[in-house]
Structures are given as structure tokens and as C-alpha cells.
């Protein structure tokens, strides 16, 4: 019995370590390159030597330049700001909708839910022109509103919440109603506190969506003051050259920052409603 | 279910207004535009009925794209879901340092697809790539990877999986955390082995999370085009020419917005059929 | 029922919002003050602003705004704005060969009423030709472009290769280049050194001059609506075979993408590269010991270099067309063009500047001698890319054919298939 446990642990460590290599190795080129002078990027690429992985002239100039020349300070702030506001609004709006779908029966529910599902199957690239017209007529073009408001309501997030709420026993709501609680109170005071894990994942989904968002910010804003990271990174690919070291430096930062965020957030997975036994 | 006259509508209101203005209305416009075609002679949009659809049906390029899209998705969706489930189970183990491993395994989530594509293109270059450099120094043959019509699609499957598995595992991990550990303790007392535990407890209680991941992953992969757009242009010899790539090409290269919209309508119908099957398979029994 | 009612309500609300909002945008012509907005590429945005400043000083009622977008996405952005009939964009920074595409969609305004013929004479022959579509002027050229052959002096010396001379009368043939590139062996810094690459690997701009050097005169029919028999002509197939051999038979060209070729030359991994004259400054900065020579031709054929470049056009949906036309006229001629050239260093589009470059002693020495050579080529043996309203399709299909050829597909098969797709797409432009 003990032996088996030790073996199990060993296997899981081994798997984890193999996975770490699979995840990190492809990124190694980007990490190394970001510390090289621009003309050295491809200098030692083939055949492989130790120089392929270790920069010979280590320089931090790419990191410095993206902040001093390309304004990445502002760009990171914008992306964070847009991401966090969207998460806050999105969690509220979409969990409310999911609450309605999960708890109530009402006329037109099936068709409305079907349409909600359809909304996340329509790729943005195809509705870009009509959406641009709508947003432009609302006067949002080139503002934070343009980046935030159109993506707050999100069919996928509603679906995610609904999958979770469907597991909550109806008896909770019925007894709360008997005690005279309003529906808002039930949603806000009972359901939301029970929903920490799903809220974290939903928040992540919304945040990652904004963090990676490219075409919409490109179309909807044009001033430097609203520039977000994916758009900013694509300016490193110029007509006749790609500024590889800066591109990789920026990309490494866009990877590290959310990873740190996750490091802090992941403890909520463990401390969520695990083992409270609410699930039926 | 609880009936209430106005309450559900009030809860729905903000989301539906948002979706109505920013998704549904533009999507309807796109749908209507699939019935129109821009006439370069008169400089106007002309109603052509189902012509955009019919001309796709008679185009061998369309059928090739359908084939490539289905092949891609038949492989990538089960692969990603199974691997994500496996990763979630691995990361749900309470071993020392699991927090560190979780953060590392989730890193690809924040690597954007364009960056991942550029990076893998360099690493997998047939002449000068790191992977071939390693292969040849170990005595293997260099591989063409993205430059071969037999390998390119599978390379893209690999890249998208590298990027996607951690992401989908997050949702499954959250689901796993909700499985009451008392159930496992009871099962252990009954002398159940790991496999029975998985079939009897984990899997049934994970059906809702799995349905979400299956549906969301399927949609994401059917709509995937960035790697093809950046790395292969649908080639070599149309071997990675998925429907979504054809759509983008029709919309932004060939100026056939109507055809692009028609392609999307058909793509959504395919997606609906497939997620319909998936949700049937994963339907909770109680 | 209520559900349906609700949906309808949402629909109505959104329609009302759109209807009422629509007219509130754009239009700034009151009180004599005009704001002109240019949709441009990020790299050139600062220089455009600087040149426009000269105009603003002379015309205090005009303010020029430059909105910049990443190079790779500029066209997509413009498409969305123009498809939405957005009046907020006045002037568009457009790649020359795509002008027929913009014109056929009615996105840009013909400028003959605003800019007279005498102005056209200031521009180089090739660029004046590029901005004229079926006899009408559609844009003002900002740059021209040409190519030169760069070589790494050290690699050539190490391999005992006599370098080509910077003399158009002693131009190498492609055959000679290939023979010399094949001699490149050995390693530098422990790294493999390659013989030759085109900077814009697999892109039509650099590759169609191969076919033109072999005698191809037209790459599409005169009306621009047929590619079969032109884009898959025997000269194009021969050019495709040459590319196939470079990659797969002689193996002197690495299969890398266009955004890496210059970096390979800069880091001493490449002996020869055909690239834009603009690269000379970058190679110098990277510390490469290089020389230049004119672009080779096929023996028995004639020298041909590519040309064509960025232009400024006026949006059909602009409310300030006449003011916009005045601004682009200023920017593309005389003092504006001079300032633009000083800032950007690209090959200019005015005959005056092209001739000045060839005389100026500053342009006798590297890296600037590359511009002087390019200026000569542009005036003597340049050929434009084909004019067709389906240019973007045409280019993407040609690029794809060359990519397939690189991967080993038979050139005739690759080009025939592309031509089939192109002709399908060109159908819609026919009367």
C-alpha cells in the first residue's frame, strides 16, 4: 500500500517534469533572443551549440527600448485596465443571465438560450464591418468604451455559469424564498458566494480574451493612448524587417505577467467550495 | 424550475441588450449579406438568393476545405479534451510543489497564437530549425514539417494543442475541485480501485464541466485560422485550407463578403450538429 | 411569446440607436477649419506627420491627423473602414499595385479634377504609370522602389569568389550567380553559410522580374481580367523552375520566410541577397562588410528590376476631397517630396530627386550608392506589377504558387492551379 503511494507520487512528479519541458522548451528561443542584440538573433540557430541557447552578448536593451521607445508602460496599463473592467462587468452581467436560465422557467427560454449559444460561434472577423458601424454610430470609436462595452456580454461565459448553476439544488432557492428573500438577494447573497471557482475561471476566460484580443482593438482605436499589447506587438513586424528582439521581449512580458497572476489566483481553486458538498 | 413573471427577464436584460447590439444584430447583418453579392459593374449590392451557397457547393476548393476542417477537428477536439482532462487530474493531486507546476503548465495560456505561430515556425524550419538540428545530430532524418502536405496539418494540431491544453484544463480543474472528497473516501473504504473511482465518481460529476469544455473547444477549433494564416497560407497544396481560412480569404483577400458570410453560415451549421452530438453523449443522467 | 417580443424589442432599440447615431460623425468643414485624417502604416506615420506640418504652416485652417496601423494589418483596417463608408478617413496610404482594387470598389476618388497634368510630369515614369488606372489619376506616389544585389565580402573572399562589380554594363547573369553561390561552403561561427536568397522570399514583387527577364511582357491580359496564358506562361514556369532549383536541386537558398532573410545576411549566414536598396543602411548598421551590384538577368534575356511603391489616395467617403487632394499634391511633389525623402530615405518618386541622387557625391559611397544604383535601375529597366482590379487575389495566388514550388511542387502544376483560382475570382469584375 505504502509502496503504491510512493510510486504514484513518483509518476506524477515525473509527468509534471516532462510537461514542464514540453511547455518551456519552445519558449526558450524567445527568451534567449530577447537578450540578444538584434543582428545576433539567427546567428547561432543551426547547427545547435551551447550558443544557440545562451546569448553571448547579453543585453537588456530590447526590454529597455520597448518601454522607452514603444511606450509599453502605457500599453500594459491599458491592457490591464481594459481586461479588469471587462472582467468586473462581464462577471456580473453574464452570471445574472445564467442565473435566469438556470433557475427560472419562462417563455422563450429555449430559443433565447439557443441564440446566446449562437453568439459565440459567429467569428468576429465576419461581423467586423457591421459591428464597426454600430460602435461608430454609438460614438465609441477610439475610446476605452469601444474596447470594453461590446465584449461585456459574452455567450460563452453565460454558458459556463449556467453549467455550474444547473448543479445547485433548487431547494436552496425555495427555502430562501420562504424566508422572504428577494431574488436579487438570493443571487447576490447566496449564489455568488457559492460560485468562487466558476467565477475565477470565468474571469480568466474574459481576461485572456481581452489580453489576446487583436483585430477589434486594431479597428476600434487608433490613438496611442488606447493601444493594447497585441496591436503594439504587431508593429514590430514592419514592412521590410521584423524587430525580433523587441518582439520577443514584449511577448515574454505578456506571458510572464498573467502567469504571475495565475500563481496567486490558483490557490482559490483549492479554497473554493471544494468539499462543502453543495453539489447534488 | 421556478416560474416568475418578470424576474428572469430583468436578470437577462443587461446581457441580452449587449448581445443584441454587439453580436446578434451584426450577425443578422452578416447572414443577410450572405444572400447578396457586390456587383463591381454597378457598384451596388445585389440580391442573389442562395447563389453564394450554390457556388460553394460546386467549387472543389470548398469540398477540400470541408474535408480538411473535419479531419482537423476529428483529431484535435478529442485529443485536447482527453489531454486537458489528464492534465487537470494530474494538477489536482495534492503533492508538494503542485502550485509551481500549475503555474508552469498554464503558461501557454498567455502565449498568443500569432506569437506561438511565429515561434514554432522558426523552431520547425526544415533547413535551419532547432528541431531538425537536434534530429540530425541524433542521426535522424530532417523533417519538412510545415513544408509538407502530409505533415503540416498535424504540426498545427500539435501547436494548437500545446497552446490549448492548459487553458481547457483550468476549467476541468475547477470542476474537479468541486467533487466532494468524502465520496472518494467512501469509495476507498469500499475497496474501489482508481479506475472504478474515476468511472463511478469523477466522470459522472464532471459531465457538466466536460460539456462546457467540449462545446467551447469545438467552437474554438472550428474557428481557428491564425496558425494557417501565419504559417502555411492554407498550404502546402491546400492541405491546411480549413473553412475558416477560406472565409477570411474570401472576406479580406478576394472581396467576396457574401461568400464569406455563406461559408460561416455553413460552418456554424456543422458546429451545431457536432456540439449537439457532444452534449447528447455527455448528458448528465439524473 | 414574451421571448420573441423581447427579441424584437432589442432589435428595434439597436436599430434606433444606429439610425440616430449614424449622421453624428465626420464632417468638419464648418467655420473654414478642416481636419484631414490619413490612415497610414505605423513606420511611416512620423514622417508623414512631419511633412504634413510644412503644409499646415502654410494653410493655418488645416490640421492633419495621422492614424497609424501595423504594416500587416493596414489593408484589413482600411477595408473595414471603407466598407462601413466611414467618413472620418480622408486620405489613405495605399500600396501602388492595389490601387485598381480600391478603384474598382469605388473606394477612392479620381483626382483629375483636383490635380492637373503638369503635376504628373514631376513623377517618375513608372510611378506616374502606377497611379494611373484606365487613363484616370487615382493617387499620388510617395516612393518608388528597386532592388540591388548585396554580397558579403568576407564570405566571397573565403570561398575564392570574384565579387560582381557595381557597374550596370558588367551585370552578372543568374547562371553566373548560381555557379558562384554553389561554391559557398564551410561554416562561419560554426554555422552553415548559404549561397543566395531573395529578401522577399516567395513574393511576387521580387519573383515576377525573373519571368520578365526571360521575356514575359504581360502577366495578365490588357483589361486585367484574365490570368490564364499570362501568369502561367512558359516564362513564368521557367522562373518557377529556377526557384524550385534554388531550394531543392542546388540547395543554395534556405527555406526561411521573408522576415528572416535580411537577418541571415546581417549575421553572416548568407553570401548573396537580392534586396531593396533601403537595406543597405541596415546592413551597414549591423556591421556587415558588404558590396553591391546590379540585379542579375538570365543569359539571353534582358535586365528587369521590380518597381512600384506606396501612394496616397483620397477616400470616396471623405467630406474634404478637394482639401485632401491639395495636401497629397504638396506631399508628393517639390518641397514636400524632398522633406519626405530626407526623412524616409526611400527611393523617391519624382524624376528630379531620382536624377539628383545619381549626381550627388554623397550617393557614390556605400551605403548610399545602393540608392544611386536603384535610381538608375528604376529609370532604365524597371517593370510594374500587373494592373488588375483583382490584384490582391492575384498576388496572394502567385505567392502561394511560389510557396508550393519551394516545397517541391512542379511549377507548371502550381501555377496552373493558381491561375484557375485567379480567373474564377476575376470573373466578378467582368461586365
XYZ file of C-alpha atoms in Angstrom, chain B residues 9 30 47 55 57 64 76 83 112-114 128 142-143 156-157 164-165 170 204 207 217 236 252 267:
25
model
C -36.264 38.957 -17.916
C -23.802 39.026 -41.896
C -29.751 40.201 -54.052
C -21.458 28.330 -55.990
C -21.227 23.573 -53.428
C -11.446 20.233 -49.905
C -7.845 17.852 -32.349
C -5.152 15.652 -22.582
C -0.968 34.488 -28.074
C -1.483 32.317 -31.137
C 0.318 34.668 -33.522
C 17.549 25.899 -40.114
C 15.479 16.138 -41.093
C 11.711 16.611 -41.475
C -0.744 22.702 -36.490
C -2.688 20.215 -34.377
C -4.781 24.926 -25.728
C -4.480 22.055 -23.274
C -8.258 25.190 -15.976
C -20.275 11.484 -13.773
C -20.110 15.875 -17.050
C -13.156 23.739 -27.522
C 1.234 23.259 -48.922
C -10.337 40.145 -46.926
C -19.638 26.337 -40.755
